[in-house]
Structures are given as C-alpha cells and as structure tokens.
Amino acid sequence: MYYFIVNPHASEGRGRKIWDQVLRYLSKTQNAENFEAYITEKIGDAREFAHQLSENCQFEKTITVIGGEGTFNEVVDGINMDCNKVSIAYIPTKSDNDIARSFRRKYNLKAQLKRLFSDSDEVLLDYGVLNCSSLNRRFAICSGIGLDAAIFDDIYAVKCTCENQPKKLNHIKKFRYLKTMIREFFKLKPTRGYVILDGEKRHEFNNIMFISAHVHPYEGGYLICPNASGVDGKLDICIVSTRHKWRLLWIMLSSVFGTHVTRTGFHLYRCKEVEIHTSNPLPVHVDGEVVGKNSDITLNCIPKKLRLKM
C-alpha cells in the first residue's frame, strides 16, 4: 500500500495538476488501486494526516508528500519519529527548491515515481527542533528569527491576497515579493542579544538583523550556510549583525553565490544546540512558516532520524 499526502493548492494550484498526473501514472500500473490519498484543505491537515499514518505503525510504510516546503514541514512535524518503519518521499510542486538544491538535483516527476515504486535509495537525515514559550516545532531545512522571518510573514500575506487572481498576474506578484523585501529592510530595527552554543560558548551582538539555524545550506534559494550538511548531527548558525544597515544588502546579494561568508557583519558557527536571546521579541519561522514573535528560543539538531526516500 502506498500513501500520499497532497496539498492541491500548493504553488498556485500546481499541487492539483501534479496529483492528476500521478493518478494517470498509477492507472497505467499495477498500483492502480493499491494506494490511499489524503487531500489537505487547510493549514495543519498534513501534520494531522502524518500523525495518523505513523501512529502505532506495525509495518514498513512510505508517505509521499506532494506540495511545497510548508506541506513537507508539516509532515516532518507530525510524523511519529519513534516509529522507524515510516519513510517520506517528496514530490515538490516546484522543480527546484531548497531540499532539491541541497542534493544538487532537480525533481523529475516520472523519475521520482519510478523510484517510489522500486527499491530506491533511502537516506537518514537530521532535523531540527524549535522550542520557545510552550511551542515545540520540528524543521527540516532551517529556522530563524528576525528579518528573514518578517519577510516570510509578509510574503505569506501577499500569497493570501493574490491566491484568487488569474495566473497572468503572476509577474505582478513577483514585484510584490520584491516590494515586501524592500519594505521589511527599511522597517528593520537591529536589536541587541546573545547566543549560547552547546550550553557553553556565549557570543554577544549589538546590531542583530537576523539569526538562522540550518540543517541544509539553502533558505529561500539563497546559499546561506554553504557547508551545512543534513547528516553531520549539527546546525550551522548564521548571524548577521552590523551597525551599517546597507551592508546587509551586500551580504544578501553575495549569498546567491555563497561568497558572503567573508563579509563583515556575517558570523557563522556550528553546534548541536543554540540558545538565542534578543532584547526585543522578533518574528520566528520554521521552514518559512512564521509561528509568532519571541525573544528567547532554543534550537536543537536531532541526528539521522528522518528517513527520506530519494
């Protein structure tokens, strides 16, 4: 039996189109009736479906996720990690995303389906856990506090206002995203704070713009932590702190090529756990989903517990 969790609304309805293609593929194989599909309707559905499918699991099971990185995050957050019989396969609604970039590959639907129905490779990956004020959330790619979370929050709001507009206006949406980034840049107010790495090393900063913890190198298409690895049992911590606000733009531009690590104001660390404390509450995100504002968060790396079928 094969199990699918599908977000039909992902990537402006591309999730539905991909699922229709998967159904056509299944109808031509011996697996035409040997599957169960769970279609999401709202935020949180994928998390609940993943929990149901992995709870008290007695046999090997693969859950295939069709959706964006937010849907993938919900499945990772909802799955019972104590059950070592459940693996995840991922068919993203965009051909190139942060997970795909991390493995330096593009997802081809037909190739991915062939691997799904065969003895394809499976890798054990790390994942992260965010803890703050009664909130506990897993993340597969990265979690952060500050400017990047504020941008994600605004972009989500733009998506909500644009989701019913025709596709011919997609180019207008791209300008709105750019406008969002510029607006958040000018609204940005650096704050003081400090981080504690692995409960021992404390680093203080006067002009924090954002802090992000990475399991994998990319965030929103930017190569933020070039040496981050999903199998080393550690988080790569990126901190941008500078009193010269415009320096942030150079860091962001050069991060497209991964050359920002030598820029003044960019700090990079590696640890299993990081405590982040800031003078003012800042937006916090997990894999691009904003979960509120906070000034005290803890991020941990859980080594090689996430089973991903490649």
XYZ file of C-alpha atoms in Angstrom:
310
model
C 0.000 0.000 0.000
C 1.231 3.494 -0.922
C 0.211 6.630 0.940
C 0.004 10.163 -0.425
C -0.486 13.479 1.383
C -1.427 16.056 -1.235
C -1.746 19.824 -0.988
C -3.747 20.701 -4.138
C -3.366 24.444 -3.507
C 0.431 24.435 -3.347
C 2.248 26.694 -5.823
C -0.975 28.330 -7.049
C -2.747 25.059 -7.818
C 0.220 23.173 -9.219
C -0.250 20.599 -6.473
C -3.564 19.580 -8.043
C -2.029 19.276 -11.520
C 0.809 17.105 -10.264
C -1.626 14.880 -8.366
C -3.692 14.440 -11.555
C -0.506 13.350 -13.337
C 0.275 10.911 -10.537
C -3.226 9.433 -10.796
C -2.785 8.930 -14.538
C 0.546 7.226 -13.897
C -0.977 4.967 -11.245
C -3.830 3.974 -13.572
C -1.290 2.535 -16.006
C 0.474 0.399 -13.420
C -0.390 -2.473 -11.151
C -0.710 0.017 -8.297
C -3.949 1.471 -9.687
C -5.891 0.652 -6.515
C -3.056 -0.002 -4.117
C -2.859 3.471 -2.583
C -4.550 5.865 -0.189
C -4.655 9.632 -0.705
C -5.120 12.314 1.944
C -6.010 15.719 0.496
C -5.333 18.786 2.634
C -7.866 21.589 2.876
C -6.286 23.882 5.452
C -3.123 24.531 7.393
C -2.411 21.706 9.825
C -4.104 18.943 7.833
C -0.824 17.479 6.560
C 0.521 17.372 10.120
C -2.562 15.514 11.345
C -2.520 13.048 8.426
C 1.165 12.281 9.016
C 0.479 11.652 12.697
C -2.391 9.290 11.902
C -0.379 7.328 9.359
C 2.669 6.893 11.600
C 0.966 6.269 14.951
C 1.266 2.635 16.079
C 2.695 1.668 12.686
C 3.427 -2.069 12.569
C 4.877 -2.401 9.059
C 7.103 -0.562 6.580
C 5.315 2.437 5.122
C 6.229 5.244 2.732
C 4.354 8.537 2.844
C 4.692 10.547 -0.352
C 4.264 14.293 0.080
C 3.026 16.393 -2.858
C 3.228 20.071 -2.008
C 5.508 22.925 -1.123
C 8.078 23.134 1.637
C 5.354 24.185 4.087
C 3.482 20.938 3.461
C 6.713 18.961 3.774
C 7.423 20.722 7.072
C 4.001 19.786 8.443
C 4.592 16.119 7.609
C 8.020 16.171 9.268
C 6.482 17.870 12.300
C 3.559 15.460 12.533
C 5.204 12.114 11.882
C 5.958 9.789 14.797
C 9.764 9.762 14.814
C 9.825 6.922 17.355
C 8.481 4.651 14.645
C 11.418 3.529 12.499
C 9.201 1.934 9.882
C 7.955 5.122 8.193
C 9.877 6.931 5.456
C 8.984 10.043 3.474
C 9.145 10.564 -0.284
C 8.827 14.089 -1.601
C 7.404 15.365 -4.880
C 7.716 19.170 -4.670
C 5.351 21.401 -6.617
C 8.349 23.370 -7.845
C 11.116 21.650 -9.803
C 13.786 23.471 -7.830
C 13.511 24.071 -4.095
C 15.750 24.236 -1.053
C 15.821 20.482 -0.432
C 16.484 19.760 -4.102
C 19.265 22.348 -4.148
C 20.840 20.745 -1.098
C 21.169 17.478 -3.010
C 22.147 19.328 -6.220
C 19.321 17.831 -8.199
C 16.039 18.690 -9.814
C 12.977 16.602 -9.230
C 11.538 14.954 -12.320
C 8.042 13.613 -11.721
C 8.309 10.419 -13.791
C 11.740 9.584 -12.409
C 10.555 10.218 -8.859
C 7.545 7.944 -9.313
C 9.713 5.163 -10.734
C 11.972 5.417 -7.710
C 8.954 5.405 -5.418
C 7.688 2.088 -6.773
C 11.112 0.456 -6.758
C 13.845 -0.246 -4.225
C 15.264 3.243 -4.337
C 17.875 4.673 -2.017
C 16.855 5.869 1.410
C 18.888 8.332 3.461
C 18.768 9.110 7.170
C 18.756 12.879 7.661
C 18.998 15.213 10.627
C 16.142 17.510 11.533
C 15.863 20.467 13.872
C 13.569 21.285 16.781
C 12.449 24.770 17.840
C 11.451 25.340 21.474
C 10.022 28.619 22.750
C 7.271 29.630 25.184
C 5.129 26.481 25.102
C 5.805 25.960 21.370
C 7.656 22.919 20.053
C 8.125 22.555 16.290
C 10.355 20.481 14.053
C 12.003 21.837 10.938
C 13.587 20.015 8.018
C 15.613 22.836 6.445
C 16.045 25.860 8.702
C 14.551 28.016 11.413
C 15.253 31.651 12.110
C 14.461 34.831 13.977
C 14.417 38.410 12.708
C 14.394 39.821 9.177
C 14.061 36.555 7.249
C 11.027 35.555 9.323
C 9.453 39.004 8.800
C 9.897 38.629 5.042
C 8.322 35.157 5.080
C 5.398 36.539 7.084
C 4.736 39.334 4.603
C 5.146 37.037 1.596
C 2.542 34.684 3.082
C 0.150 37.626 3.432
C 0.767 38.556 -0.215
C 0.008 34.980 -1.276
C -3.293 35.063 0.609
C -4.398 38.270 -1.105
C -3.325 37.024 -4.537
C -4.446 33.389 -4.478
C -7.684 34.051 -6.361
C -6.122 36.244 -9.023
C -5.540 34.929 -12.571
C -2.145 33.479 -13.452
C -1.467 36.245 -15.958
C -0.837 38.439 -12.914
C 1.975 36.211 -11.649
C 4.596 38.701 -12.809
C 2.874 41.359 -10.683
C 3.143 39.038 -7.663
C 6.897 38.780 -8.167
C 7.168 42.568 -7.962
C 5.079 42.449 -4.791
C 7.502 39.968 -3.266
C 10.397 42.270 -4.115
C 8.454 45.180 -2.665
C 7.912 43.159 0.506
C 11.623 42.534 0.944
C 12.450 46.206 0.415
C 9.714 47.282 2.833
C 10.949 44.943 5.567
C 14.510 46.138 5.007
C 13.539 49.737 5.704
C 11.367 48.730 8.666
C 14.181 46.684 10.164
C 15.390 47.782 13.594
C 18.522 45.917 14.698
C 18.461 44.656 18.271
C 20.922 43.575 20.906
C 21.218 39.984 22.012
C 23.393 36.949 22.509
C 23.613 33.269 21.631
C 24.845 30.336 23.695
C 26.305 27.441 21.706
C 26.054 23.931 23.188
C 25.413 25.428 26.616
C 28.952 26.786 26.883
C 30.120 29.406 24.398
C 28.382 32.771 24.639
C 28.586 35.385 21.860
C 27.077 38.869 22.257
C 25.947 41.198 19.440
C 24.771 44.807 19.405
C 23.071 45.031 15.996
C 21.343 41.726 15.221
C 19.357 41.732 11.974
C 18.596 38.052 11.806
C 19.770 34.677 13.065
C 19.062 31.405 11.297
C 19.908 27.784 12.095
C 20.378 25.423 9.157
C 20.153 21.687 8.683
C 20.683 22.223 4.938
C 22.561 25.016 3.108
C 19.745 26.936 1.415
C 16.988 29.250 2.575
C 14.559 30.749 0.078
C 17.007 29.940 -2.724
C 19.926 31.701 -1.017
C 23.054 29.729 -0.143
C 23.135 30.972 3.445
C 25.255 28.235 5.038
C 27.363 26.672 2.250
C 28.848 23.910 4.402
C 25.683 22.828 6.200
C 25.087 19.094 5.992
C 21.945 17.144 6.746
C 23.925 14.178 8.079
C 26.534 15.653 10.455
C 24.313 15.941 13.532
C 24.873 19.691 13.831
C 23.240 23.002 12.988
C 25.031 25.732 11.077
C 24.214 29.058 12.746
C 24.195 32.228 10.643
C 24.151 35.602 12.419
C 24.052 38.942 10.601
C 24.948 41.777 12.944
C 26.218 45.144 11.729
C 25.535 48.781 12.559
C 25.754 49.602 8.834
C 22.318 48.557 7.598
C 23.192 48.726 3.906
C 25.893 46.116 4.429
C 23.057 43.597 4.744
C 22.219 44.100 1.054
C 25.746 43.140 0.011
C 25.552 40.072 2.215
C 22.216 39.046 0.671
C 23.417 39.600 -2.896
C 26.663 37.704 -2.420
C 24.808 34.835 -0.686
C 23.387 33.880 -4.085
C 26.882 32.582 -4.872
C 27.870 31.650 -1.323
C 30.620 34.290 -1.189
C 29.056 36.216 1.686
C 30.792 34.209 4.407
C 33.817 36.541 4.328
C 31.732 39.740 4.520
C 31.985 41.964 7.556
C 28.920 41.526 9.747
C 28.349 37.868 8.824
C 29.076 35.297 11.534
C 28.965 31.536 11.154
C 29.046 28.864 13.858
C 28.364 25.134 14.144
C 26.783 23.399 17.139
C 24.245 20.813 18.289
C 22.165 23.322 20.240
C 21.842 27.094 20.254
C 20.005 29.364 22.681
C 19.024 32.726 21.191
C 18.136 35.696 23.365
C 17.262 39.153 21.996
C 16.330 42.417 23.701
C 13.083 42.671 21.722
C 10.643 39.997 20.519
C 11.262 39.167 16.848
C 9.321 37.097 14.266
C 10.262 33.402 14.348
C 9.890 30.929 11.462
C 10.294 27.198 10.825
C 10.933 26.266 7.188
C 9.420 29.574 6.098
C 6.283 29.374 8.250
C 6.095 32.140 10.847
C 4.993 30.854 14.257
C 4.851 34.144 16.183
C 7.228 36.563 17.903
C 9.670 35.741 20.654
C 12.874 36.907 22.280
C 14.052 33.586 23.736
C 14.251 30.444 21.609
C 16.249 27.226 21.640
C 17.125 25.224 18.523
C 18.392 21.629 18.608
C 19.598 19.164 15.994
C 18.260 15.595 16.115
C 20.729 13.408 14.189
C 19.705 10.940 11.478
C 16.113 10.247 12.485
C 14.337 11.462 9.345
C 14.025 8.749 6.702
C 13.846 10.262 3.223
C 13.341 8.076 0.175
C 15.279 9.627 -2.692
